[in-house]
Structures are given as structure tokens and as C-alpha cells.
């Protein structure tokens, strides 16, 4: 069995290689890529179907690389391994994973036993496994009522890249009234209306709250802009 390790930090890469050798005696070869772009080339060249993927890398992040890998080989099993428990990452992963594909998401701070369990569950047994610590940290970062549904999150992404209500409605196939209702729900769930009495721009404040609570991050914003550019190009 061949495994591709995608990690730009040499210390973490060396440690994960040791973990792979210890947890998965089935592994015959471990290949290393420094970033998402290298991962795509290596996976294509070597027909890799088992991947351990860092999420935050300078050259093409893990979600963008995973999107390409799954488009080319939907059966690829990917364990995402990260320092970050951002909700934006988990939403980004679940939005691109093919039906019936195996994936996992575990923190780099996870105990050895938990990491070994995740490696076997995802790469060998083909299961879906998201570390409970990720969900716990997300609940701590967000307010109790701040769970956004998919349509609210889509409107938040469009808001974040600067779209006006009419453009959001056109893109998402919603009525203008529906978009405005989604915005009101966003303000409520993000606590915008409950804040200090100083007059604020609610759209900007909602974006601020989404970034502070890690519902959004820079990778999610970059992906949203790319998706909008592609959609806009088809409208011309």
C-alpha cells in the first residue's frame, strides 16, 4: 500500500512518517509532498489512493488539492491532519467529498492512540472519522445559537466577497426577500443585533464575527471568490 503525506513542516512530516509505519504495517511506501500542487502531481503520477493531508499550506491548500484528487479519483481516501478546528474547513471538506468516499479530520494535537485509530479507520477501513475534539472546539468558539444552515452559509460567503443582495439572489436562485431573511438570520445567529449600542454596519460586523469565531477563514474566502468567478464567467 502506498501513502502520500502532504505536509510543509518537516518536523510534522517526520513524525507522521513514524506514525504511519507504526500504525499501518500494510504501508509499503510513503511519498512526501510539500504542498497541494505537489500532491496533485504526485498522486496522479503514482496512482495514490491513500493520503494524509495538511490543510493550511502556502502553495495550494489541502481542500483545493483534495478537490482535484477526488475529481480525478473519487475512491481516494484522505485523512486531513491540521492544527486548526475551523468550521470553515469542515464545511469545505464536506462540500467536496464524493458520495461514499472515505475521509477524516484529526488535529495534530491528538493523542497517539487517537491518531492511530484515525489512520486505520480512514486509510485502511474506508470509514468517515471526524475527531470529537474538533466539534468540541467549534462549539467553544461559537455562540450556542450560531449554527448556520447551508443556505445561510452560502449567503455569508457571498456577503464576504462583497456581493449585493440582488446579485446574491441571482446567483443562489433565491428571491430578494429570501436573501434578506437569510441575512437577518445571520445577524441573529452571529450576535450582531445583541452587541453594543454604537451604530454599526451590520454586514461588516457579521463578517467580523464569522472570522473571529472561525466560521470563515482565508481559504474559505479564496475558494468563494474562485467559485464566484467561475459562475460569473458562465453568465457572460
Short mmCIF file of N, CA and C in Angstrom, two decimals, residues 78-186:
data_model
loop_
_atom_site.label_atom_id
_atom_site.label_comp_id
_atom_site.label_asym_id
_atom_site.label_seq_id
_atom_site.Cartn_x
_atom_site.Cartn_y
_atom_site.Cartn_z
N UNK A 78 -8.75 10.14 2.19
CA UNK A 78 -7.95 11.27 2.65
C UNK A 78 -8.20 11.53 4.13
N UNK A 79 -7.12 11.52 4.92
CA UNK A 79 -7.19 11.94 6.31
C UNK A 79 -6.58 13.34 6.39
N UNK A 80 -7.41 14.32 6.72
CA UNK A 80 -6.93 15.69 6.90
C UNK A 80 -6.36 15.82 8.31
N UNK A 81 -5.19 16.43 8.39
CA UNK A 81 -4.43 16.49 9.65
C UNK A 81 -4.00 17.93 9.84
N UNK A 82 -4.53 18.60 10.86
CA UNK A 82 -4.36 20.05 10.92
C UNK A 82 -4.22 20.56 12.35
N UNK A 83 -3.63 21.75 12.48
CA UNK A 83 -3.59 22.45 13.76
C UNK A 83 -4.90 23.17 14.06
N UNK A 84 -5.78 23.25 13.07
CA UNK A 84 -6.92 24.15 13.16
C UNK A 84 -8.25 23.39 13.13
N UNK A 85 -9.19 23.85 13.96
CA UNK A 85 -10.51 23.23 14.03
C UNK A 85 -11.57 24.17 13.46
N UNK A 86 -11.20 24.98 12.48
CA UNK A 86 -12.14 25.96 11.91
C UNK A 86 -13.36 25.26 11.31
N UNK A 87 -14.54 25.81 11.59
CA UNK A 87 -15.76 25.31 10.97
C UNK A 87 -15.68 25.41 9.46
N UNK A 88 -14.99 26.46 8.97
CA UNK A 88 -14.87 26.65 7.53
C UNK A 88 -14.18 25.47 6.87
N UNK A 89 -13.19 24.88 7.54
CA UNK A 89 -12.50 23.72 6.96
C UNK A 89 -13.45 22.53 6.86
N UNK A 90 -14.17 22.26 7.94
CA UNK A 90 -15.05 21.09 7.92
C UNK A 90 -16.16 21.25 6.88
N UNK A 91 -16.71 22.46 6.77
CA UNK A 91 -17.72 22.71 5.74
C UNK A 91 -17.10 22.56 4.35
N UNK A 92 -15.87 23.06 4.18
CA UNK A 92 -15.21 22.94 2.88
C UNK A 92 -14.98 21.50 2.48
N UNK A 93 -14.61 20.67 3.46
CA UNK A 93 -14.37 19.26 3.18
C UNK A 93 -15.66 18.55 2.80
N UNK A 94 -16.70 18.73 3.62
CA UNK A 94 -17.95 18.02 3.36
C UNK A 94 -18.62 18.48 2.07
N UNK A 95 -18.28 19.69 1.61
CA UNK A 95 -18.87 20.19 0.37
C UNK A 95 -18.27 19.54 -0.88
N UNK A 96 -17.05 18.99 -0.75
CA UNK A 96 -16.36 18.46 -1.94
C UNK A 96 -16.20 16.95 -1.93
N UNK A 97 -16.42 16.30 -0.80
CA UNK A 97 -16.17 14.86 -0.74
C UNK A 97 -17.20 14.12 -1.59
N UNK A 98 -16.75 13.21 -2.45
CA UNK A 98 -17.70 12.44 -3.27
C UNK A 98 -18.53 11.50 -2.40
N UNK A 99 -19.68 11.14 -2.91
CA UNK A 99 -20.55 10.20 -2.20
C UNK A 99 -19.83 8.87 -2.01
N UNK A 100 -19.93 8.34 -0.80
CA UNK A 100 -19.34 7.05 -0.43
C UNK A 100 -17.82 7.08 -0.31
N UNK A 101 -17.19 8.26 -0.40
CA UNK A 101 -15.74 8.32 -0.22
C UNK A 101 -15.39 8.40 1.26
N UNK A 102 -14.20 7.93 1.60
CA UNK A 102 -13.75 7.93 2.99
C UNK A 102 -12.87 9.15 3.24
N UNK A 103 -13.12 9.80 4.37
CA UNK A 103 -12.26 10.91 4.77
C UNK A 103 -12.28 11.02 6.29
N UNK A 104 -11.30 11.74 6.81
CA UNK A 104 -11.24 12.01 8.24
C UNK A 104 -10.63 13.36 8.49
N UNK A 105 -10.80 13.85 9.71
CA UNK A 105 -10.28 15.15 10.09
C UNK A 105 -9.83 15.03 11.54
N UNK A 106 -8.53 15.16 11.77
CA UNK A 106 -7.99 15.00 13.11
C UNK A 106 -6.98 16.11 13.37
N UNK A 107 -6.89 16.54 14.61
CA UNK A 107 -5.96 17.61 14.98
C UNK A 107 -4.56 17.05 15.19
N UNK A 108 -3.56 17.88 14.93
CA UNK A 108 -2.18 17.47 15.15
C UNK A 108 -1.86 17.29 16.63
N UNK A 109 -2.69 17.84 17.49
CA UNK A 109 -2.51 17.68 18.93
C UNK A 109 -3.18 16.42 19.47
N UNK A 110 -3.80 15.64 18.60
CA UNK A 110 -4.49 14.43 19.06
C UNK A 110 -3.50 13.44 19.68
N UNK A 111 -3.91 12.72 20.71
CA UNK A 111 -3.03 11.68 21.29
C UNK A 111 -2.68 10.63 20.25
N UNK A 112 -1.57 9.94 20.47
CA UNK A 112 -1.09 8.94 19.52
C UNK A 112 -2.15 7.87 19.24
N UNK A 113 -2.80 7.39 20.27
CA UNK A 113 -3.79 6.33 20.09
C UNK A 113 -4.94 6.80 19.20
N UNK A 114 -5.37 8.04 19.40
CA UNK A 114 -6.47 8.56 18.59
C UNK A 114 -6.04 8.75 17.14
N UNK A 115 -4.82 9.22 16.95
CA UNK A 115 -4.31 9.39 15.59
C UNK A 115 -4.17 8.04 14.89
N UNK A 116 -3.65 7.04 15.59
CA UNK A 116 -3.52 5.71 15.00
C UNK A 116 -4.89 5.15 14.62
N UNK A 117 -5.88 5.37 15.49
CA UNK A 117 -7.24 4.93 15.20
C UNK A 117 -7.76 5.61 13.93
N UNK A 118 -7.51 6.91 13.81
CA UNK A 118 -7.98 7.65 12.64
C UNK A 118 -7.29 7.17 11.37
N UNK A 119 -6.00 6.92 11.43
CA UNK A 119 -5.26 6.42 10.26
C UNK A 119 -5.84 5.10 9.78
N UNK A 120 -6.08 4.18 10.69
CA UNK A 120 -6.61 2.87 10.30
C UNK A 120 -8.05 2.99 9.80
N UNK A 121 -8.85 3.78 10.52
CA UNK A 121 -10.27 3.89 10.17
C UNK A 121 -10.44 4.44 8.76
N UNK A 122 -9.69 5.48 8.42
CA UNK A 122 -9.88 6.15 7.13
C UNK A 122 -9.12 5.44 6.01
N UNK A 123 -7.81 5.26 6.20
CA UNK A 123 -6.96 4.77 5.10
C UNK A 123 -7.09 3.27 4.86
N UNK A 124 -7.39 2.49 5.88
CA UNK A 124 -7.47 1.04 5.73
C UNK A 124 -8.93 0.57 5.63
N UNK A 125 -9.77 1.04 6.55
CA UNK A 125 -11.13 0.53 6.63
C UNK A 125 -12.13 1.34 5.81
N UNK A 126 -11.71 2.50 5.30
CA UNK A 126 -12.59 3.30 4.45
C UNK A 126 -13.75 3.93 5.18
N UNK A 127 -13.55 4.33 6.44
CA UNK A 127 -14.60 4.95 7.23
C UNK A 127 -14.49 6.47 7.19
N UNK A 128 -15.53 7.14 7.67
CA UNK A 128 -15.51 8.59 7.88
C UNK A 128 -15.30 8.83 9.37
N UNK A 129 -14.30 9.66 9.70
CA UNK A 129 -13.99 9.90 11.10
C UNK A 129 -13.57 11.34 11.31
N UNK A 130 -14.36 12.09 12.06
CA UNK A 130 -14.02 13.45 12.45
C UNK A 130 -13.77 13.45 13.95
N UNK A 131 -12.59 13.86 14.36
CA UNK A 131 -12.20 13.85 15.76
C UNK A 131 -13.21 14.66 16.60
N UNK A 132 -13.66 14.07 17.68
CA UNK A 132 -14.63 14.76 18.54
C UNK A 132 -14.06 16.06 19.10
N UNK A 133 -12.75 16.17 19.21
CA UNK A 133 -12.13 17.39 19.71
C UNK A 133 -12.40 18.57 18.77
N UNK A 134 -12.52 18.29 17.48
CA UNK A 134 -12.81 19.35 16.51
C UNK A 134 -14.20 19.92 16.78
N UNK A 135 -15.17 19.06 16.98
CA UNK A 135 -16.52 19.53 17.28
C UNK A 135 -16.56 20.29 18.62
N UNK A 136 -15.80 19.82 19.59
CA UNK A 136 -15.78 20.47 20.90
C UNK A 136 -15.21 21.88 20.79
N UNK A 137 -14.12 22.04 20.04
CA UNK A 137 -13.51 23.36 19.87
C UNK A 137 -14.41 24.29 19.09
N UNK A 138 -15.11 23.76 18.08
CA UNK A 138 -16.03 24.59 17.32
C UNK A 138 -17.17 25.10 18.20
N UNK A 139 -17.67 24.27 19.07
CA UNK A 139 -18.74 24.70 19.98
C UNK A 139 -18.24 25.77 20.94
N UNK A 140 -16.98 25.67 21.36
CA UNK A 140 -16.41 26.66 22.26
C UNK A 140 -16.23 28.00 21.55
N UNK A 141 -15.83 27.97 20.28
CA UNK A 141 -15.56 29.20 19.54
C UNK A 141 -16.84 29.95 19.20
N UNK A 142 -17.92 29.22 18.97
CA UNK A 142 -19.16 29.84 18.51
C UNK A 142 -20.14 30.03 19.67
N UNK A 143 -21.10 30.93 19.46
CA UNK A 143 -22.18 31.07 20.43
C UNK A 143 -23.13 29.89 20.29
N UNK A 144 -23.90 29.56 21.31
CA UNK A 144 -24.74 28.35 21.26
C UNK A 144 -25.74 28.36 20.11
N UNK A 145 -26.16 29.53 19.67
CA UNK A 145 -27.20 29.59 18.63
C UNK A 145 -26.62 29.81 17.22
N UNK A 146 -25.28 29.77 17.10
CA UNK A 146 -24.67 30.24 15.86
C UNK A 146 -24.45 29.16 14.80
N UNK A 147 -25.19 28.06 14.85
CA UNK A 147 -25.05 27.05 13.82
C UNK A 147 -25.81 27.49 12.57
N UNK A 148 -25.06 27.73 11.49
CA UNK A 148 -25.68 28.20 10.25
C UNK A 148 -26.08 27.01 9.39
N UNK A 149 -27.25 27.09 8.77
CA UNK A 149 -27.59 26.04 7.81
C UNK A 149 -26.88 26.35 6.49
N UNK A 150 -27.01 25.43 5.53
CA UNK A 150 -26.23 25.56 4.29
C UNK A 150 -26.58 26.82 3.51
N UNK A 151 -27.86 27.17 3.46
CA UNK A 151 -28.24 28.36 2.68
C UNK A 151 -27.75 29.64 3.35
N UNK A 152 -27.77 29.67 4.68
CA UNK A 152 -27.24 30.83 5.40
C UNK A 152 -25.74 30.96 5.19
N UNK A 153 -25.05 29.83 5.20
CA UNK A 153 -23.60 29.86 4.99
C UNK A 153 -23.28 30.33 3.57
N UNK A 154 -24.07 29.91 2.59
CA UNK A 154 -23.85 30.34 1.20
C UNK A 154 -24.02 31.85 1.08
N UNK A 155 -25.04 32.40 1.73
CA UNK A 155 -25.25 33.85 1.70
C UNK A 155 -24.09 34.57 2.41
N UNK A 156 -23.61 33.98 3.51
CA UNK A 156 -22.47 34.57 4.22
C UNK A 156 -21.24 34.64 3.33
N UNK A 157 -20.97 33.59 2.56
CA UNK A 157 -19.84 33.59 1.64
C UNK A 157 -19.98 34.69 0.60
N UNK A 158 -21.17 34.83 0.04
CA UNK A 158 -21.39 35.87 -0.97
C UNK A 158 -21.27 37.26 -0.36
N UNK A 159 -21.75 37.41 0.86
CA UNK A 159 -21.60 38.67 1.57
C UNK A 159 -20.12 38.99 1.77
N UNK A 160 -19.34 37.97 2.11
CA UNK A 160 -17.92 38.16 2.41
C UNK A 160 -17.11 38.59 1.19
N UNK A 161 -17.53 38.18 -0.01
CA UNK A 161 -16.78 38.60 -1.20
C UNK A 161 -17.37 39.86 -1.83
N UNK A 162 -18.34 40.50 -1.11
CA UNK A 162 -18.78 41.82 -1.50
C UNK A 162 -20.01 41.91 -2.37
N UNK A 163 -20.78 40.83 -2.50
CA UNK A 163 -21.96 40.86 -3.37
C UNK A 163 -23.13 41.58 -2.69
N UNK A 164 -23.89 42.32 -3.49
CA UNK A 164 -25.10 42.95 -3.01
C UNK A 164 -26.26 41.95 -3.04
N UNK A 165 -27.34 42.31 -2.37
CA UNK A 165 -28.45 41.38 -2.19
C UNK A 165 -29.01 40.85 -3.51
N UNK A 166 -29.18 41.73 -4.49
CA UNK A 166 -29.75 41.30 -5.77
C UNK A 166 -28.85 40.29 -6.47
N UNK A 167 -27.53 40.50 -6.39
CA UNK A 167 -26.58 39.58 -7.03
C UNK A 167 -26.58 38.23 -6.30
N UNK A 168 -26.68 38.27 -4.98
CA UNK A 168 -26.76 37.02 -4.22
C UNK A 168 -28.01 36.24 -4.63
N UNK A 169 -29.13 36.95 -4.73
CA UNK A 169 -30.38 36.29 -5.11
C UNK A 169 -30.25 35.64 -6.48
N UNK A 170 -29.64 36.35 -7.41
CA UNK A 170 -29.47 35.81 -8.77
C UNK A 170 -28.58 34.57 -8.74
N UNK A 171 -27.49 34.66 -8.02
CA UNK A 171 -26.54 33.54 -8.01
C UNK A 171 -27.11 32.31 -7.32
N UNK A 172 -27.81 32.51 -6.23
CA UNK A 172 -28.28 31.38 -5.42
C UNK A 172 -29.68 30.90 -5.80
N UNK A 173 -30.31 31.57 -6.78
CA UNK A 173 -31.64 31.17 -7.18
C UNK A 173 -32.68 31.41 -6.10
N UNK A 174 -32.49 32.50 -5.36
CA UNK A 174 -33.42 32.87 -4.29
C UNK A 174 -34.16 34.15 -4.68
N UNK A 175 -35.27 34.39 -4.02
CA UNK A 175 -35.92 35.68 -4.15
C UNK A 175 -35.15 36.70 -3.30
N UNK A 176 -35.34 37.97 -3.62
CA UNK A 176 -34.68 39.01 -2.84
C UNK A 176 -35.13 38.95 -1.38
N UNK A 177 -36.41 38.70 -1.17
CA UNK A 177 -36.93 38.59 0.19
C UNK A 177 -36.26 37.44 0.96
N UNK A 178 -36.04 36.31 0.28
CA UNK A 178 -35.38 35.17 0.93
C UNK A 178 -33.96 35.52 1.34
N UNK A 179 -33.22 36.21 0.45
CA UNK A 179 -31.86 36.63 0.79
C UNK A 179 -31.87 37.54 2.01
N UNK A 180 -32.79 38.48 2.04
CA UNK A 180 -32.87 39.40 3.17
C UNK A 180 -33.23 38.67 4.47
N UNK A 181 -34.07 37.65 4.37
CA UNK A 181 -34.38 36.83 5.55
C UNK A 181 -33.16 36.05 6.02
N UNK A 182 -32.38 35.54 5.07
CA UNK A 182 -31.15 34.82 5.44
C UNK A 182 -30.18 35.78 6.14
N UNK A 183 -30.10 37.01 5.67
CA UNK A 183 -29.22 37.99 6.30
C UNK A 183 -29.67 38.29 7.72
N UNK A 184 -30.98 38.43 7.93
CA UNK A 184 -31.49 38.67 9.27
C UNK A 184 -31.15 37.50 10.20
N UNK A 185 -31.25 36.27 9.67
CA UNK A 185 -30.90 35.08 10.46
C UNK A 185 -29.41 35.09 10.80
N UNK A 186 -28.58 35.50 9.82
CA UNK A 186 -27.14 35.60 10.07
C UNK A 186 -26.85 36.59 11.19
#
